[in-house]
Coordinates of C-alpha atoms in Angstrom, one line a residue:
M4 CA -65.6 8.6 -42.6
E5 CA -64.4 10.3 -39.4
E6 CA -60.8 9.6 -38.5
M7 CA -60.3 7.6 -35.2
K8 CA -58.0 9.3 -32.7
D9 CA -55.8 7.5 -30.2
P10 CA -57.3 7.8 -26.7
E11 CA -53.8 8.2 -25.3
T12 CA -53.2 11.2 -27.5
L13 CA -56.5 12.7 -26.5
G14 CA -55.6 12.2 -22.8
L15 CA -52.2 13.9 -23.1
K16 CA -53.8 16.7 -25.1
S17 CA -56.5 17.1 -22.4
L18 CA -53.8 17.2 -19.7
F19 CA -51.8 19.8 -21.6
V20 CA -54.8 22.0 -22.1
K21 CA -55.7 21.8 -18.4
A22 CA -52.1 22.6 -17.6
L23 CA -52.3 25.7 -19.8
F24 CA -55.5 26.6 -18.1
H25 CA -53.6 26.7 -14.8
W26 CA -50.6 28.6 -16.2
K27 CA -50.7 31.0 -13.2
L28 CA -50.0 28.1 -10.9
F29 CA -46.9 27.1 -13.0
V30 CA -45.6 30.6 -13.1
G31 CA -46.0 31.0 -9.3
V32 CA -44.2 27.8 -8.6
F33 CA -41.5 28.8 -11.1
L34 CA -41.0 32.1 -9.2
F35 CA -41.0 30.2 -5.9
S36 CA -38.3 27.7 -7.2
I37 CA -35.9 30.6 -7.7
I38 CA -35.5 30.9 -3.9
P39 CA -34.0 27.3 -3.3
A40 CA -31.9 27.6 -6.4
V41 CA -30.4 30.9 -5.3
L42 CA -29.9 29.6 -1.8
Y43 CA -28.1 26.5 -3.3
L44 CA -25.8 28.7 -5.3
L45 CA -25.1 31.1 -2.4
L46 CA -24.8 28.7 0.5
Y47 CA -23.3 25.5 -1.0
P48 CA -19.5 25.7 -0.5
R49 CA -17.5 26.1 -3.7
T50 CA -16.0 22.6 -4.1
Y51 CA -12.9 21.7 -6.1
E52 CA -11.3 18.6 -7.5
I53 CA -7.7 17.8 -6.4
S54 CA -5.5 15.4 -8.3
A55 CA -2.1 13.8 -8.1
Q56 CA -0.2 11.3 -10.2
V57 CA 2.6 8.9 -9.2
K58 CA 4.6 6.2 -11.0
I59 CA 5.3 2.9 -9.1
Q60 CA 9.0 2.1 -9.7
E61 CA 10.4 -1.4 -10.1
D62 CA 13.4 -2.5 -8.1
K63 CA 15.7 -1.9 -11.1
D64 CA 14.5 1.7 -11.2
L65 CA 15.4 2.1 -7.6
G66 CA 19.0 1.1 -8.1
G67 CA 18.7 -2.4 -6.8
G68 CA 20.5 -4.1 -9.7
S69 CA 23.8 -6.1 -9.6
F70 CA 27.1 -4.3 -9.8
G71 CA 30.6 -5.8 -10.5
L72 CA 32.8 -6.9 -7.7
G73 CA 35.9 -8.4 -9.2
E74 CA 35.6 -12.1 -10.0
A75 CA 32.1 -12.2 -8.4
A76 CA 30.6 -10.5 -11.5
G77 CA 31.3 -13.5 -13.6
L78 CA 30.3 -15.9 -10.8
M79 CA 27.0 -14.0 -10.4
K80 CA 26.2 -14.6 -14.0
S81 CA 27.2 -18.3 -14.0
F82 CA 25.3 -19.0 -10.7
G83 CA 22.2 -17.1 -11.9
L84 CA 22.2 -14.6 -9.1
G85 CA 20.3 -11.3 -9.6
G86 CA 19.8 -8.2 -7.6
I87 CA 18.5 -8.2 -4.1
G88 CA 15.1 -6.9 -5.3
G89 CA 14.7 -9.7 -7.8
G90 CA 13.6 -7.3 -10.6
G91 CA 10.1 -8.6 -10.4
A92 CA 7.3 -6.9 -12.2
I93 CA 5.0 -4.5 -10.4
N94 CA 1.5 -5.8 -9.5
I95 CA -0.5 -2.6 -9.8
E96 CA -3.5 -4.1 -8.1
D97 CA -1.5 -4.7 -5.0
E98 CA -0.2 -1.1 -5.0
L99 CA -3.8 0.2 -5.4
A100 CA -4.9 -1.9 -2.5
M101 CA -2.0 -0.4 -0.4
F102 CA -3.0 3.1 -1.3
S103 CA -6.7 2.5 -0.4
S104 CA -6.0 0.4 2.7
N105 CA -7.6 1.6 6.0
K106 CA -4.2 1.4 7.7
L107 CA -2.5 3.9 5.3
L108 CA -5.5 6.2 5.2
R109 CA -5.8 6.1 9.0
S110 CA -2.1 7.1 9.3
M111 CA -2.7 10.0 6.9
V112 CA -5.8 11.1 9.0
L113 CA -3.8 11.1 12.3
D114 CA -0.8 12.8 10.6
L115 CA -3.0 15.7 9.5
G116 CA -5.3 15.6 12.5
I117 CA -8.4 15.7 10.3
N118 CA -10.3 13.3 12.5
A119 CA -10.9 16.4 14.7
E120 CA -13.6 18.4 12.8
Y121 CA -13.9 22.0 13.7
T122 CA -17.1 24.0 13.0
K123 CA -18.5 27.3 14.2
P124 CA -21.9 27.3 16.0
W125 CA -24.8 26.9 13.6
S126 CA -22.5 26.2 10.7
F127 CA -22.0 23.0 8.7
Y128 CA -18.6 24.1 7.2
R129 CA -15.7 22.1 8.5
L130 CA -12.8 24.5 9.2
Y131 CA -9.2 23.8 8.4
G132 CA -5.8 25.4 9.1
E133 CA -5.6 28.8 10.9
D134 CA -9.4 29.2 10.9
T135 CA -9.8 26.4 13.5
L136 CA -8.2 28.7 16.3
F137 CA -7.9 25.6 18.5
K138 CA -6.1 22.3 18.2
L139 CA -7.5 19.1 19.8
T140 CA -5.3 16.0 19.9
A141 CA -5.3 12.7 21.7
D142 CA -2.4 10.4 22.7
S143 CA -1.6 7.3 20.7
L144 CA -3.4 4.9 23.0
T145 CA -6.6 6.9 22.9
N146 CA -6.5 7.1 19.1
A147 CA -5.9 3.3 18.9
T148 CA -8.8 2.4 21.2
L149 CA -11.4 5.1 20.5
E150 CA -14.6 3.6 19.1
E151 CA -17.1 6.4 19.1
E152 CA -17.4 10.1 18.2
I153 CA -17.1 12.6 20.9
E154 CA -18.6 16.1 20.6
F155 CA -16.7 18.9 22.3
V156 CA -17.9 22.5 22.7
V157 CA -15.2 25.0 23.5
K158 CA -16.0 28.4 24.8
L159 CA -13.3 31.0 25.5
S160 CA -14.4 34.0 27.5
G161 CA -12.3 36.5 29.4
G162 CA -9.2 34.3 29.0
Q163 CA -10.9 31.4 30.7
C164 CA -12.0 28.2 28.8
H165 CA -15.1 26.2 29.4
V166 CA -15.3 22.8 27.7
T167 CA -18.2 20.3 27.5
A168 CA -17.9 16.8 26.0
E169 CA -20.5 14.2 25.3
S170 CA -21.1 11.1 23.1
D171 CA -23.8 8.5 22.6
L172 CA -22.4 6.3 25.3
M173 CA -21.2 9.0 27.7
K174 CA -23.0 11.7 29.6
K175 CA -22.0 15.3 29.3
H176 CA -18.8 16.2 31.1
S177 CA -17.9 19.8 31.8
F178 CA -14.4 21.3 32.4
D179 CA -13.1 24.8 33.3
F180 CA -9.5 25.8 32.6
Q181 CA -7.8 29.0 33.5
S182 CA -5.4 28.7 30.5
L183 CA -4.5 26.6 27.6
P184 CA -3.1 24.1 26.7
A185 CA -5.0 21.8 29.0
V186 CA -5.6 18.0 29.3
I187 CA -9.2 16.7 29.2
D188 CA -9.5 13.4 30.9
L189 CA -12.5 11.3 29.7
P190 CA -13.4 7.6 30.1
Q191 CA -12.4 7.2 26.4
G192 CA -8.9 8.6 27.0
H193 CA -6.8 11.7 27.3
F194 CA -7.2 14.7 25.0
T195 CA -5.1 17.9 24.8
L196 CA -6.7 21.2 23.9
S197 CA -4.5 24.1 22.9
L198 CA -4.6 27.4 20.9
L199 CA -2.9 27.4 17.5
P200 CA 0.3 29.4 17.2
G201 CA -0.5 33.1 16.6
H202 CA -3.7 33.0 18.6
E203 CA -2.2 32.8 22.1
N204 CA -3.8 36.2 23.0
L205 CA -7.3 35.1 21.9
T206 CA -9.8 35.9 24.7
E207 CA -13.2 35.4 23.1
A208 CA -14.1 32.4 20.8
K209 CA -16.5 29.5 20.5
M210 CA -15.9 26.3 18.5
E211 CA -17.6 23.0 18.2
I212 CA -15.2 20.0 17.7
N213 CA -16.3 16.6 16.7
Y214 CA -13.5 14.1 17.4
R215 CA -13.9 10.9 15.4
P216 CA -12.0 7.6 15.4
A217 CA -9.4 7.8 12.7
S218 CA -10.6 4.5 11.2
F219 CA -14.1 5.9 10.7
V220 CA -12.7 8.9 8.8
A221 CA -10.5 6.5 6.8
E222 CA -13.6 4.5 5.8
D223 CA -15.3 7.6 4.5
L224 CA -12.2 8.7 2.6
A225 CA -11.8 5.3 1.0
E226 CA -15.2 5.8 -0.6
E227 CA -14.6 9.4 -1.5
F228 CA -11.1 9.1 -2.9
L229 CA -10.4 8.2 -6.5
I230 CA -7.4 5.8 -6.6
E231 CA -7.0 4.0 -10.0
E232 CA -4.4 3.0 -12.5
D233 CA -3.8 5.3 -15.5
S234 CA -3.7 2.5 -18.0
K235 CA -3.0 -1.2 -18.3
T236 CA 0.4 -0.7 -19.9
A237 CA 1.9 1.8 -17.4
N238 CA 2.7 1.6 -13.7
V239 CA 1.0 5.0 -13.1
I240 CA -1.6 5.6 -10.4
L241 CA -4.0 8.5 -10.4
L242 CA -5.2 9.9 -7.0
G243 CA -8.0 12.4 -6.6
C244 CA -10.5 13.8 -4.1
T245 CA -13.0 16.7 -3.8
D246 CA -13.0 19.3 -1.1
Y247 CA -14.2 22.8 -0.5
E248 CA -10.9 23.4 1.5
R249 CA -8.4 23.3 -1.3
E250 CA -5.4 23.2 1.0
R251 CA -6.8 20.3 3.0
G252 CA -7.4 18.3 -0.2
K253 CA -3.8 18.9 -1.4
N254 CA -2.4 18.0 2.0
M255 CA -4.4 14.7 2.1
L256 CA -3.0 13.5 -1.3
N257 CA 0.6 14.6 -0.7
T258 CA 0.6 13.1 2.8
L259 CA -0.9 9.8 1.5
I260 CA 1.9 9.5 -1.1
R261 CA 4.6 10.4 1.5
L262 CA 3.3 7.8 4.0
Y263 CA 3.1 5.2 1.2
N264 CA 6.8 5.8 0.3
E265 CA 7.8 5.7 4.0
E266 CA 6.0 2.4 4.6
A267 CA 7.4 0.8 1.4
L268 CA 11.0 1.9 2.3
D269 CA 10.6 0.6 5.9
Y270 CA 9.4 -2.7 4.5
Q271 CA 12.4 -3.0 2.1
K272 CA 14.8 -2.1 4.9
S273 CA 13.3 -4.7 7.3
E274 CA 13.7 -7.4 4.7
A275 CA 17.2 -6.2 4.0
V276 CA 18.1 -6.5 7.7
K277 CA 16.8 -10.1 7.7
T278 CA 18.8 -11.0 4.6
L279 CA 22.0 -9.4 6.0
G280 CA 21.7 -11.6 9.1
F281 CA 21.4 -14.6 6.9
L282 CA 24.4 -13.6 4.7
D283 CA 26.7 -12.5 7.6
G284 CA 26.4 -16.0 9.2
R285 CA 27.3 -17.7 6.0
I286 CA 30.2 -15.4 5.1
E287 CA 31.7 -15.8 8.6
G288 CA 31.7 -19.6 8.1
L289 CA 33.3 -19.3 4.6
L290 CA 36.0 -17.0 6.0
K291 CA 37.0 -19.7 8.6
E292 CA 36.9 -22.4 5.9
L293 CA 39.0 -20.3 3.5
A294 CA 41.6 -19.6 6.2
N295 CA 41.8 -23.3 7.0
I296 CA 42.4 -24.2 3.3
E297 CA 45.1 -21.5 3.0
D298 CA 46.8 -22.9 6.1
R299 CA 46.7 -26.4 4.5
I300 CA 48.2 -25.1 1.3
E301 CA 51.0 -23.3 3.1
S302 CA 51.8 -26.4 5.2
Y303 CA 51.7 -28.6 2.2
K304 CA 54.0 -26.4 0.1
T305 CA 56.4 -26.2 3.0
K306 CA 56.3 -30.0 3.5
V307 CA 57.0 -31.0 -0.1
Q308 CA 59.1 -27.9 -0.9
L309 CA 56.8 -26.8 -3.7
M310 CA 58.0 -23.3 -4.2
D311 CA 56.1 -22.3 -7.3
G312 CA 53.2 -24.7 -7.5
E313 CA 51.2 -22.6 -9.9
H314 CA 54.0 -22.6 -12.5
D315 CA 54.7 -26.3 -11.9
V316 CA 51.1 -27.4 -12.6
Q317 CA 50.5 -24.9 -15.5
F318 CA 50.4 -27.7 -18.0
Y319 CA 48.0 -29.7 -15.9
V320 CA 45.7 -26.7 -15.4
D321 CA 45.7 -26.1 -19.2
Q322 CA 44.6 -29.6 -19.9
M323 CA 41.9 -29.7 -17.2
K324 CA 40.7 -26.1 -17.5
E325 CA 37.3 -26.9 -18.9
L326 CA 36.5 -29.6 -16.4
Q327 CA 37.9 -27.6 -13.5
T328 CA 35.8 -24.6 -14.4
K329 CA 32.7 -26.7 -14.6
L330 CA 33.5 -28.4 -11.3
I331 CA 34.0 -25.1 -9.5
E332 CA 30.7 -23.8 -10.9
V333 CA 28.8 -26.9 -10.0
E334 CA 30.3 -27.4 -6.5
G335 CA 29.7 -23.7 -5.8
Q336 CA 26.1 -24.1 -6.8
A337 CA 25.9 -27.2 -4.6
Y338 CA 27.3 -25.3 -1.7
V339 CA 24.8 -22.5 -2.1
V340 CA 21.9 -25.0 -2.4
D341 CA 23.0 -26.6 0.8
L342 CA 22.8 -23.1 2.5
M343 CA 19.3 -22.8 1.1
A344 CA 18.4 -26.3 2.4
A345 CA 19.8 -25.5 5.9
F346 CA 17.7 -22.3 5.9
V347 CA 14.5 -24.0 4.8
N348 CA 14.8 -26.9 7.2
D349 CA 15.4 -24.6 10.2
S350 CA 12.1 -24.4 12.1
A351 CA 12.8 -20.8 13.1
N352 CA 12.4 -19.8 9.4
R353 CA 9.0 -21.4 9.0
Y354 CA 7.4 -18.3 7.6
A355 CA 10.5 -16.5 6.4
M356 CA 11.0 -15.9 2.7
V357 CA 13.5 -18.4 1.1
P358 CA 16.5 -16.5 -0.3
V359 CA 16.7 -17.6 -4.0
L360 CA 20.4 -17.6 -4.3
L361 CA 20.5 -19.7 -7.5
T362 CA 18.2 -19.9 -10.5
L363 CA 18.4 -23.7 -11.3
D364 CA 14.8 -23.2 -12.4
M365 CA 13.9 -22.8 -8.8
G366 CA 13.3 -19.0 -8.6
G367 CA 11.4 -18.4 -11.8
E368 CA 7.7 -17.7 -12.1
G369 CA 5.3 -20.6 -11.5
N370 CA 7.6 -22.7 -9.4
P371 CA 7.3 -23.8 -5.8
I372 CA 9.9 -21.4 -4.3
S373 CA 8.5 -18.4 -6.2
D374 CA 4.9 -19.3 -5.3
Y375 CA 6.0 -19.9 -1.6
N376 CA 7.7 -16.5 -1.3
T377 CA 4.7 -14.8 -3.0
L378 CA 2.3 -16.5 -0.6
L379 CA 4.5 -15.5 2.4
L380 CA 4.5 -11.9 1.1
E381 CA 0.8 -11.9 0.8
R382 CA 0.5 -13.3 4.4
E383 CA 2.8 -10.6 5.6
R384 CA 0.7 -7.9 4.0
V385 CA -2.5 -9.3 5.4
I386 CA -1.0 -9.3 8.9
K387 CA 0.2 -5.7 8.4
N388 CA -3.2 -4.5 7.2
S389 CA -5.1 -6.4 9.9
S390 CA -3.7 -8.8 12.5
E391 CA -2.6 -12.4 13.0
N392 CA -6.1 -13.2 14.2
N393 CA -7.5 -12.6 10.7
P394 CA -9.0 -15.9 9.4
L395 CA -7.2 -15.2 6.1
V396 CA -3.9 -15.4 7.9
A397 CA -4.7 -18.9 9.1
T398 CA -5.7 -20.0 5.6
L399 CA -2.5 -18.5 4.1
S400 CA -0.4 -20.2 6.8
K401 CA -1.9 -23.6 6.0
Q402 CA -1.3 -23.1 2.3
A403 CA 2.3 -22.0 3.1
D404 CA 2.9 -25.2 5.2
Q405 CA 1.6 -27.3 2.3
L406 CA 3.7 -25.5 -0.3
R407 CA 6.8 -25.7 2.0
V408 CA 6.9 -29.5 1.4
S409 CA 7.2 -28.8 -2.3
V410 CA 9.9 -26.2 -1.7
I411 CA 12.0 -28.7 0.4
K412 CA 11.5 -31.4 -2.3
T413 CA 12.6 -28.9 -5.0
I414 CA 15.8 -28.1 -3.1
M415 CA 16.4 -31.8 -2.4
N416 CA 16.0 -32.5 -6.1
A417 CA 18.5 -29.7 -6.9
Q418 CA 20.9 -31.2 -4.4
E419 CA 20.6 -34.6 -5.9
G420 CA 21.0 -33.3 -9.5
L421 CA 24.2 -31.3 -8.5
R422 CA 25.6 -34.3 -6.6
K423 CA 25.3 -36.5 -9.7
T424 CA 26.8 -33.8 -11.9
V425 CA 29.8 -33.6 -9.5
E426 CA 30.2 -37.4 -9.5
D427 CA 30.2 -37.4 -13.3
I428 CA 32.8 -34.6 -13.5
N429 CA 35.0 -36.4 -10.9
Q430 CA 34.8 -39.6 -13.0
K431 CA 36.1 -37.7 -16.0
V432 CA 38.8 -36.1 -13.9
A433 CA 39.8 -39.5 -12.6
M434 CA 40.2 -40.7 -16.2
I435 CA 42.6 -37.8 -16.9
Y436 CA 44.5 -38.6 -13.7
N437 CA 44.9 -42.1 -14.8
K438 CA 46.4 -40.9 -18.0
M439 CA 48.8 -38.6 -16.1
E440 CA 50.4 -41.1 -13.7
T441 CA 53.7 -39.7 -14.6
Y442 CA 52.9 -36.4 -12.9
P443 CA 54.2 -36.1 -9.4
V444 CA 51.7 -36.9 -6.6
A445 CA 52.6 -33.6 -5.0
E446 CA 51.5 -31.6 -8.0
R447 CA 48.1 -33.4 -8.1
Q448 CA 47.5 -32.9 -4.4
F449 CA 48.4 -29.2 -4.7
V450 CA 45.9 -28.8 -7.6
E451 CA 43.2 -30.4 -5.4
L452 CA 43.9 -28.0 -2.6
K453 CA 44.0 -25.1 -5.0
R454 CA 40.7 -26.1 -6.5
D455 CA 39.1 -26.2 -3.0
Q456 CA 40.4 -22.8 -2.4
E457 CA 39.0 -21.4 -5.6
I458 CA 35.6 -22.9 -4.9
V459 CA 35.4 -21.3 -1.4
Q460 CA 36.7 -18.0 -2.7
G461 CA 34.1 -18.0 -5.5
V462 CA 31.2 -18.6 -3.1
Y463 CA 32.7 -16.0 -0.7
L464 CA 32.8 -13.3 -3.4
L465 CA 29.4 -14.2 -4.5
L466 CA 27.8 -13.9 -1.0
L467 CA 29.9 -10.8 -0.4
Q468 CA 28.4 -9.1 -3.4
K469 CA 24.9 -10.1 -2.3
R470 CA 25.7 -8.5 1.1
E471 CA 26.9 -5.3 -0.5
E472 CA 23.7 -5.0 -2.6
T473 CA 21.6 -5.6 0.5
A474 CA 23.6 -3.1 2.6
L475 CA 23.0 -0.6 -0.3
I476 CA 19.2 -0.8 0.3
L477 CA 19.7 0.2 4.0
G478 CA 21.4 3.4 2.9
K479 CA 19.1 4.5 0.1
E480 CA 16.1 6.8 0.4
N481 CA 14.5 6.2 -3.0
E482 CA 10.8 6.7 -3.3
K483 CA 8.9 3.7 -4.6
A484 CA 6.1 6.0 -5.8
K485 CA 7.8 8.6 -7.9
I486 CA 5.7 11.8 -8.0
L487 CA 4.8 12.8 -11.5
D488 CA 2.3 15.5 -10.4
D489 CA 2.1 16.9 -6.9
A490 CA -1.4 17.4 -5.7
Y491 CA -2.9 20.3 -7.5
V492 CA -6.3 22.0 -7.7
K493 CA -8.1 21.9 -11.0
S494 CA -9.1 25.2 -12.4
R495 CA -12.9 24.8 -12.4
S496 CA -15.0 24.1 -9.4
I497 CA -17.4 21.1 -9.5
A498 CA -20.0 22.5 -7.1
P499 CA -22.3 24.4 -6.9
R500 CA -23.3 24.0 -10.5
K501 CA -25.7 26.4 -12.2
L502 CA -27.0 23.5 -14.3
Y503 CA -28.1 21.6 -11.2
A504 CA -29.9 24.8 -10.0
A505 CA -31.7 25.1 -13.3
L506 CA -32.7 21.5 -13.4
G507 CA -34.0 21.7 -9.9
M508 CA -36.1 24.7 -10.9
M509 CA -37.5 22.9 -13.9
L510 CA -38.4 19.8 -11.8
L511 CA -40.1 21.9 -9.2
T512 CA -42.0 23.9 -11.8
I513 CA -43.3 20.7 -13.4
I514 CA -43.7 18.3 -10.5
L515 CA -45.3 20.5 -7.9
P516 CA -48.1 21.9 -10.1
I517 CA -48.9 18.6 -11.7
G518 CA -48.9 16.9 -8.3
Y519 CA -51.2 19.6 -6.9
L520 CA -53.6 19.2 -9.9
I521 CA -53.7 15.4 -9.6
C522 CA -54.4 15.6 -5.8
R523 CA -57.1 18.3 -6.4
R524 CA -58.7 16.2 -9.0
M525 CA -58.7 13.1 -6.8
Y526 CA -60.1 15.1 -3.9
I527 CA -63.0 16.4 -6.1
S528 CA -63.7 12.9 -7.4
V529 CA -63.8 11.4 -3.9
K530 CA -66.0 14.3 -2.7
D531 CA -68.4 13.8 -5.6
E532 CA -68.6 10.1 -5.0
F533 CA -69.3 10.7 -1.3
V534 CA -72.1 13.1 -2.2
R535 CA -73.6 10.7 -4.7
Q536 CA -73.5 7.8 -2.3
K537 CA -75.1 10.0 0.4
G538 CA -77.8 11.0 -2.0
E539 CA -78.6 7.4 -2.8
R540 CA -78.8 6.5 0.8
G541 CA -81.1 9.5 1.5

């Protein structure tokens, strides 16, 4: 019995046999495909991958931790005060968003001037550095308002310069200058054209310059740049880009890192200035209160002739040491909470971050004050990256107003809790006083004055240390993004690739002949059918 064969196998076999029959066609196309492959390898610019690596440092790494300042070191510990930076963990997603933000990329573009693309006539290579010969810049207002690309053609002949400029929305403008630098006035703004240093004696040159809005270039770079975290367990960010101008690629990454560090430092310093203003006002009030208490002590000692009050009340102090220490701590906390309450209730501080001067379970993660400050920080970042007209700003402001009620309630609860604690301690003190009726009234009143003095001194030293830590930030120049690897060019180029050329040749060799044979067969079939129908009609 004859074995049945798969029609599909027969079809493929028939197609293969027909292809072999037209082997000359395949060989011809193969030889033809060498031409575009060679042109690709010769004309496509040799492109390289450029990489850099940074580590995002936490506040403790930047030297923002607490340092001792006499008695304030112990008070800082008992009051739960930390460093000015708060020692919070890094949110790597926020840092990635900052690196890839249009604002930062736009600043990098303007800093390097790469929004002006220089090319020679009939060339698609973008020149960079000394090869550009010319330098075209615009003032800050023009860069901020420019919304379209402008094409300039600069021709230098016999020492005179002829410039044409046009865009999609602007007709061609022509300018003639006897020398450079020269100012080009257009409806879009003012541009300055000059020769690069070292080319002042240039007399013959021609260059095409495409001046693009910096935001357009930043959008393109955001898609081309590789900005990602190295791992989930490290605060390391990898930055990369590709470019056939290796120096341009390195400059872009290094400038992006530098501008990121400058912006982070400026933000820290602006926050430090606000905190200093808050602390200076409170410290000034405490100094006046402390001077008043010291005057009262001096007057009292003179009045009752208490020459050595500290020695006279030593026994009393030993008996009440535990209660007195606790009372100083709690009243100090109550004083600081009152400062926080006054700050929050001031309408001028509606969207200002609440200084968390005490722990009291108010500054930890997942509580109203921490959430409120985080929300305000997010609102500030959105405003910086866009504007106050952003709908997201209105949403964040509404959320902040709602959360502000919880913050005020939290502080009020803390005030009430501390008030009750103070009342409880005073009741215990009163019981001891009742047992010590034999002590002179003068000694007891002196102790009360001394206690008030110690409370104010403790709070004063505490706020003074906070002020010193804040002032330290204004004087530091630490980099938030510590450079682990400066931008460097990887050894192997990524384009043009011989593999791509070979694959292109293979595809052309297969697709073109097969396509030709299919079309030829269809043409013959249609022709035969037409002849057949014509014969039937005849």
